[in-house]
Short mmCIF file of C-alpha atoms in Angstrom, two decimals:
data_model
loop_
_atom_site.label_atom_id
_atom_site.label_comp_id
_atom_site.label_asym_id
_atom_site.label_seq_id
_atom_site.Cartn_x
_atom_site.Cartn_y
_atom_site.Cartn_z
CA MET A 1 18.37 -14.75 48.59
CA LYS A 2 16.79 -18.07 49.85
CA TYR A 3 15.98 -16.04 53.46
CA TYR A 4 13.74 -13.31 51.29
CA LEU A 5 12.21 -16.12 49.59
CA LEU A 6 11.23 -17.80 52.80
CA ILE A 7 9.44 -14.32 53.92
CA ILE A 8 7.59 -13.64 51.10
CA CYS A 9 6.30 -17.84 51.63
CA LEU A 10 5.60 -17.32 54.92
CA ILE A 11 3.71 -13.75 53.99
CA SER A 12 2.32 -15.55 51.79
CA VAL A 13 0.92 -18.02 53.77
CA SER A 14 -0.11 -16.04 56.58
CA CYS A 15 -2.45 -13.69 54.29
CA PHE A 16 -4.50 -16.60 52.65
CA ALA A 17 -4.98 -17.73 56.07
CA GLN A 18 -6.47 -14.26 57.18
CA LYS A 19 -8.85 -15.47 55.19
CA THR A 20 -12.76 -15.16 55.93
CA THR A 21 -15.16 -17.62 54.65
CA ILE A 22 -18.87 -16.85 53.56
CA TYR A 23 -20.00 -20.48 53.05
CA THR A 24 -23.72 -19.77 51.47
CA ILE A 25 -25.52 -22.92 51.65
CA GLY A 26 -29.60 -23.69 49.51
CA ASP A 27 -31.19 -24.22 47.04
CA SER A 28 -31.86 -22.88 43.33
CA THR A 29 -32.39 -18.82 44.28
CA MET A 30 -29.00 -19.27 45.71
CA ALA A 31 -26.75 -21.48 43.74
CA ASN A 32 -24.47 -20.57 40.87
CA LYS A 33 -26.04 -21.54 37.34
CA LYS A 34 -23.96 -22.88 34.47
CA ASP A 35 -22.81 -21.05 32.07
CA PRO A 36 -23.30 -17.39 33.78
CA ASP A 37 -21.65 -15.07 30.31
CA ARG A 38 -25.10 -16.67 28.07
CA ASN A 39 -27.22 -18.13 30.77
CA PRO A 40 -30.13 -14.92 31.89
CA GLU A 41 -30.03 -17.74 35.23
CA HIS A 42 -28.57 -16.30 37.91
CA GLY A 43 -28.43 -17.23 42.37
CA TRP A 44 -27.57 -14.37 44.10
CA GLY A 45 -25.08 -16.04 45.66
CA GLN A 46 -23.68 -16.35 42.01
CA VAL A 47 -23.57 -12.61 42.21
CA LEU A 48 -22.12 -11.75 46.13
CA GLN A 49 -18.50 -11.92 45.60
CA PRO A 50 -18.04 -8.70 44.68
CA PHE A 51 -19.77 -7.17 47.25
CA PHE A 52 -16.79 -8.35 49.62
CA LYS A 53 -13.05 -7.74 49.84
CA ASP A 54 -10.42 -9.96 48.92
CA ASN A 55 -10.05 -10.70 52.43
CA PHE A 56 -13.74 -12.64 52.23
CA THR A 57 -14.04 -15.08 50.12
CA VAL A 58 -17.52 -16.32 48.90
CA GLU A 59 -18.28 -20.53 48.90
CA ASN A 60 -21.31 -20.75 47.48
CA LYS A 61 -22.35 -24.05 47.99
CA ALA A 62 -26.33 -23.94 47.10
CA VAL A 63 -27.20 -26.45 44.76
CA ASN A 64 -30.38 -26.35 42.50
CA GLY A 65 -33.06 -28.34 44.02
CA ARG A 66 -32.28 -28.78 47.53
CA SER A 67 -34.81 -28.45 50.76
CA SER A 68 -32.48 -28.56 53.87
CA LYS A 69 -33.53 -32.49 54.04
CA SER A 70 -31.88 -33.66 50.68
CA PHE A 71 -28.19 -31.05 52.01
CA ILE A 72 -27.92 -32.90 54.84
CA ASN A 73 -28.66 -36.28 53.40
CA GLU A 74 -26.96 -36.07 49.94
CA LYS A 75 -23.89 -34.66 52.38
CA ARG A 76 -23.22 -31.99 51.77
CA TRP A 77 -23.28 -30.14 55.16
CA ASP A 78 -20.51 -33.04 56.14
CA SER A 79 -18.12 -31.67 53.61
CA ILE A 80 -19.02 -28.25 54.44
CA TYR A 81 -18.85 -28.58 58.12
CA LYS A 82 -15.59 -30.75 58.08
CA LYS A 83 -13.57 -27.12 56.43
CA LEU A 84 -15.52 -24.70 58.52
CA LYS A 85 -12.72 -22.58 60.80
CA LYS A 86 -13.09 -19.69 63.37
CA GLY A 87 -14.22 -16.76 61.91
CA ASP A 88 -16.47 -17.81 58.83
CA TYR A 89 -19.70 -17.06 58.26
CA VAL A 90 -22.67 -19.61 57.24
CA PHE A 91 -25.65 -18.22 55.32
CA ILE A 92 -28.61 -20.47 55.31
CA GLU A 93 -32.02 -20.16 53.27
CA PHE A 94 -34.00 -22.70 52.66
CA GLY A 95 -37.90 -23.74 52.38
CA HIS A 96 -38.96 -23.58 48.36
CA ASN A 97 -37.80 -27.11 48.35
CA ASP A 98 -38.61 -28.05 51.91
CA GLN A 99 -42.40 -27.55 50.48
CA LYS A 100 -42.44 -30.11 47.69
CA ILE A 101 -44.72 -32.38 49.60
CA GLU A 102 -45.16 -35.39 46.90
CA ASP A 103 -41.20 -35.77 47.47
CA SER A 104 -39.94 -37.24 50.39
CA THR A 105 -36.29 -37.09 49.68
CA ARG A 106 -37.10 -33.39 49.97
CA TYR A 107 -40.08 -32.53 51.98
CA THR A 108 -39.80 -31.74 55.60
CA ASN A 109 -42.66 -30.72 57.45
CA PRO A 110 -41.77 -26.99 58.36
CA HIS A 111 -42.25 -27.33 62.66
CA THR A 112 -40.43 -30.37 63.14
CA THR A 113 -37.68 -31.91 61.05
CA TYR A 114 -37.26 -28.66 58.41
CA ARG A 115 -36.68 -26.40 62.24
CA TYR A 116 -34.12 -28.88 63.10
CA ASN A 117 -32.42 -29.40 60.04
CA LEU A 118 -31.65 -25.41 60.74
CA ILE A 119 -31.15 -25.55 64.25
CA ARG A 120 -27.65 -28.13 63.30
CA PHE A 121 -26.80 -25.83 60.76
CA VAL A 122 -26.79 -23.13 63.67
CA ASN A 123 -24.93 -25.81 66.28
CA GLU A 124 -22.73 -27.32 63.88
CA SER A 125 -21.81 -23.96 62.62
CA ARG A 126 -20.99 -22.60 65.86
CA GLU A 127 -18.84 -26.04 67.33
CA LYS A 128 -16.07 -24.75 64.73
CA GLY A 129 -16.60 -21.51 66.15
CA ALA A 130 -17.71 -20.14 62.48
CA ILE A 131 -21.14 -17.68 62.98
CA PRO A 132 -24.99 -18.51 61.63
CA VAL A 133 -26.83 -16.56 60.10
CA LEU A 134 -30.55 -17.20 59.03
CA LEU A 135 -32.37 -16.17 56.38
CA SER A 136 -35.93 -16.52 55.04
CA SER A 137 -36.97 -17.84 52.13
CA ILE A 138 -37.21 -15.43 48.96
CA ALA A 139 -40.72 -14.04 47.77
CA ARG A 140 -41.57 -15.60 44.10
CA ARG A 141 -43.42 -13.22 42.14
CA ASN A 142 -47.18 -14.60 42.58
CA PHE A 143 -49.82 -10.96 41.75
CA ASN A 144 -53.68 -12.00 42.29
CA GLU A 145 -55.70 -10.40 39.46
CA LYS A 146 -56.17 -7.41 42.16
CA GLY A 147 -51.69 -6.89 42.06
CA VAL A 148 -52.08 -7.95 45.59
CA LEU A 149 -48.69 -9.87 45.69
CA VAL A 150 -49.89 -13.43 47.68
CA PRO A 151 -47.14 -15.55 49.52
CA THR A 152 -46.15 -19.19 49.21
CA HIS A 153 -43.88 -20.48 51.79
CA GLY A 154 -46.35 -21.27 54.87
CA GLU A 155 -44.88 -22.13 57.74
CA TYR A 156 -41.21 -22.38 56.52
CA PRO A 157 -40.18 -18.35 57.07
CA LEU A 158 -42.24 -18.29 60.43
CA GLU A 159 -39.81 -20.98 61.25
CA THR A 160 -36.77 -20.00 60.53
CA ARG A 161 -38.22 -16.64 62.19
CA LEU A 162 -38.12 -18.37 65.61
CA VAL A 163 -35.00 -20.36 65.68
CA ALA A 164 -33.17 -17.99 64.58
CA GLN A 165 -34.89 -15.37 67.77
CA GLN A 166 -34.74 -18.61 70.08
CA TYR A 167 -30.78 -19.49 69.73
CA ASN A 168 -30.39 -15.80 69.24
CA VAL A 169 -28.92 -15.70 65.53
CA PRO A 170 -28.40 -13.50 62.87
CA PHE A 171 -31.68 -13.43 60.89
CA ILE A 172 -32.19 -12.06 57.29
CA ASP A 173 -36.26 -11.54 57.15
CA LEU A 174 -34.99 -12.18 52.70
CA GLU A 175 -39.13 -12.56 52.38
CA TYR A 176 -40.07 -9.53 54.02
CA TYR A 177 -37.57 -7.23 51.76
CA THR A 178 -37.70 -9.18 48.67
CA GLU A 179 -41.72 -9.15 48.89
CA LEU A 180 -41.22 -4.92 49.39
CA LEU A 181 -38.86 -5.37 46.13
CA GLU A 182 -41.91 -7.11 43.62
CA GLU A 183 -44.06 -4.91 45.39
CA SER A 184 -41.73 -1.29 44.09
CA TYR A 185 -41.53 -3.25 40.67
CA GLY A 186 -45.58 -4.30 40.02
CA PRO A 187 -46.69 -7.03 38.68
CA GLU A 188 -46.08 -6.04 35.50
CA LYS A 189 -42.74 -4.74 35.83
CA SER A 190 -41.26 -7.14 37.92
CA LYS A 191 -40.98 -9.87 35.65
CA GLN A 192 -37.48 -8.28 34.53
CA LEU A 193 -35.96 -9.33 38.26
CA HIS A 194 -37.43 -12.93 37.01
CA LEU A 195 -37.70 -15.30 33.83
CA HIS A 196 -40.10 -13.81 31.36
CA PHE A 197 -38.91 -14.36 27.43
CA LYS A 198 -41.02 -14.85 24.69
CA ALA A 199 -39.25 -18.29 22.20
CA GLY A 200 -36.32 -16.64 20.50
CA GLU A 201 -36.35 -13.60 22.48
CA ASN A 202 -33.10 -14.87 24.30
CA PRO A 203 -30.97 -17.17 22.74
CA TYR A 204 -30.87 -19.64 25.60
CA TYR A 205 -34.55 -20.29 25.10
CA ASP A 206 -36.13 -21.81 21.98
CA LYS A 207 -39.29 -21.90 24.14
CA ASP A 208 -41.49 -19.56 25.60
CA LYS A 209 -40.87 -19.37 29.80
CA ALA A 210 -42.13 -17.88 32.46
CA ASP A 211 -40.59 -18.38 35.80
CA ASP A 212 -41.63 -16.38 38.67
CA THR A 213 -38.88 -18.22 40.91
CA HIS A 214 -35.96 -18.38 39.98
CA LEU A 215 -34.15 -14.82 39.25
CA SER A 216 -32.31 -12.62 36.70
CA LEU A 217 -28.71 -11.32 36.84
CA LYS A 218 -31.06 -7.82 37.51
CA GLY A 219 -32.93 -9.29 40.71
CA ALA A 220 -30.40 -11.84 41.50
CA ARG A 221 -28.27 -8.54 42.22
CA ALA A 222 -30.96 -6.68 43.23
CA ILE A 223 -31.46 -9.49 46.61
CA ALA A 224 -28.00 -9.76 47.11
CA GLN A 225 -27.72 -6.11 47.86
CA ILE A 226 -30.27 -6.53 50.33
CA VAL A 227 -28.05 -9.12 52.29
CA VAL A 228 -25.08 -6.80 52.00
CA ASN A 229 -27.81 -3.60 53.40
CA GLN A 230 -29.51 -6.06 56.10
CA ILE A 231 -25.49 -6.53 57.45
CA ASN A 232 -24.59 -2.57 57.42
CA GLN A 233 -27.60 -1.81 59.54
CA SER A 234 -27.80 -5.06 61.86
CA LYS A 235 -26.26 -4.27 65.47
CA ASP A 236 -25.77 -7.99 66.16
CA PRO A 237 -21.80 -7.60 67.28
CA SER A 238 -21.49 -10.91 65.79
CA LEU A 239 -21.82 -9.30 62.05
CA ASP A 240 -19.43 -6.74 62.46
CA LYS A 241 -16.35 -8.73 61.58
CA LEU A 242 -18.43 -9.17 57.69
CA LYS A 243 -19.64 -4.92 57.96
CA LYS A 244 -15.57 -3.92 57.44
CA ALA A 245 -15.99 -6.60 54.87
CA ILE A 246 -18.59 -4.53 53.05
CA LYS A 247 -17.04 -2.69 49.79
#
């Protein structure tokens, strides 16, 4: 009996050890939200796990309000770096809060500090044998009076693209694909992707809510689907293992 128990334990340990982790690091557009059963707001990283088989675990480490700078300075990256193992993936999406020029704890120059923070995430992931994936920021719902979706992220998405190109990092252009998503819904229906409620319309909000940055469950799922679709379509061999894990 002891022999069989030992075999079962060894098999269990082996199965556990074979699990691959996808770490998602970024801001509130990606982060887990409290009270998910009641809260209309969701980050797209929060709904990513159901797209993958059980041998892959999504560890969503994105946090509301963080920039690449504050994520590092608060030692959040250090805590992930210590746990990274060979074959893990790191999805990196910053930019929304790096723009906060009025806040010295978060603002980064896109061509200097932001760039070098991305390079640090890439290089240190690779040091541990993990695979970094860079993603540009999701588009805000920012239609002008003519119905044109106007970009709001300045040079940050461009710098993400350049780092991905220079360092040969898998890149998902979320800015582009979420622009297409917003435009496909149009100026009015795209409110469904975000948080637009009249006071009392949803029990979670006692005042009017008009948030064009953060995501509803519908919006979060749509963006998670975009990420999975782009992984499936990628020809980068470093994502082959990830492709096989998609349900």
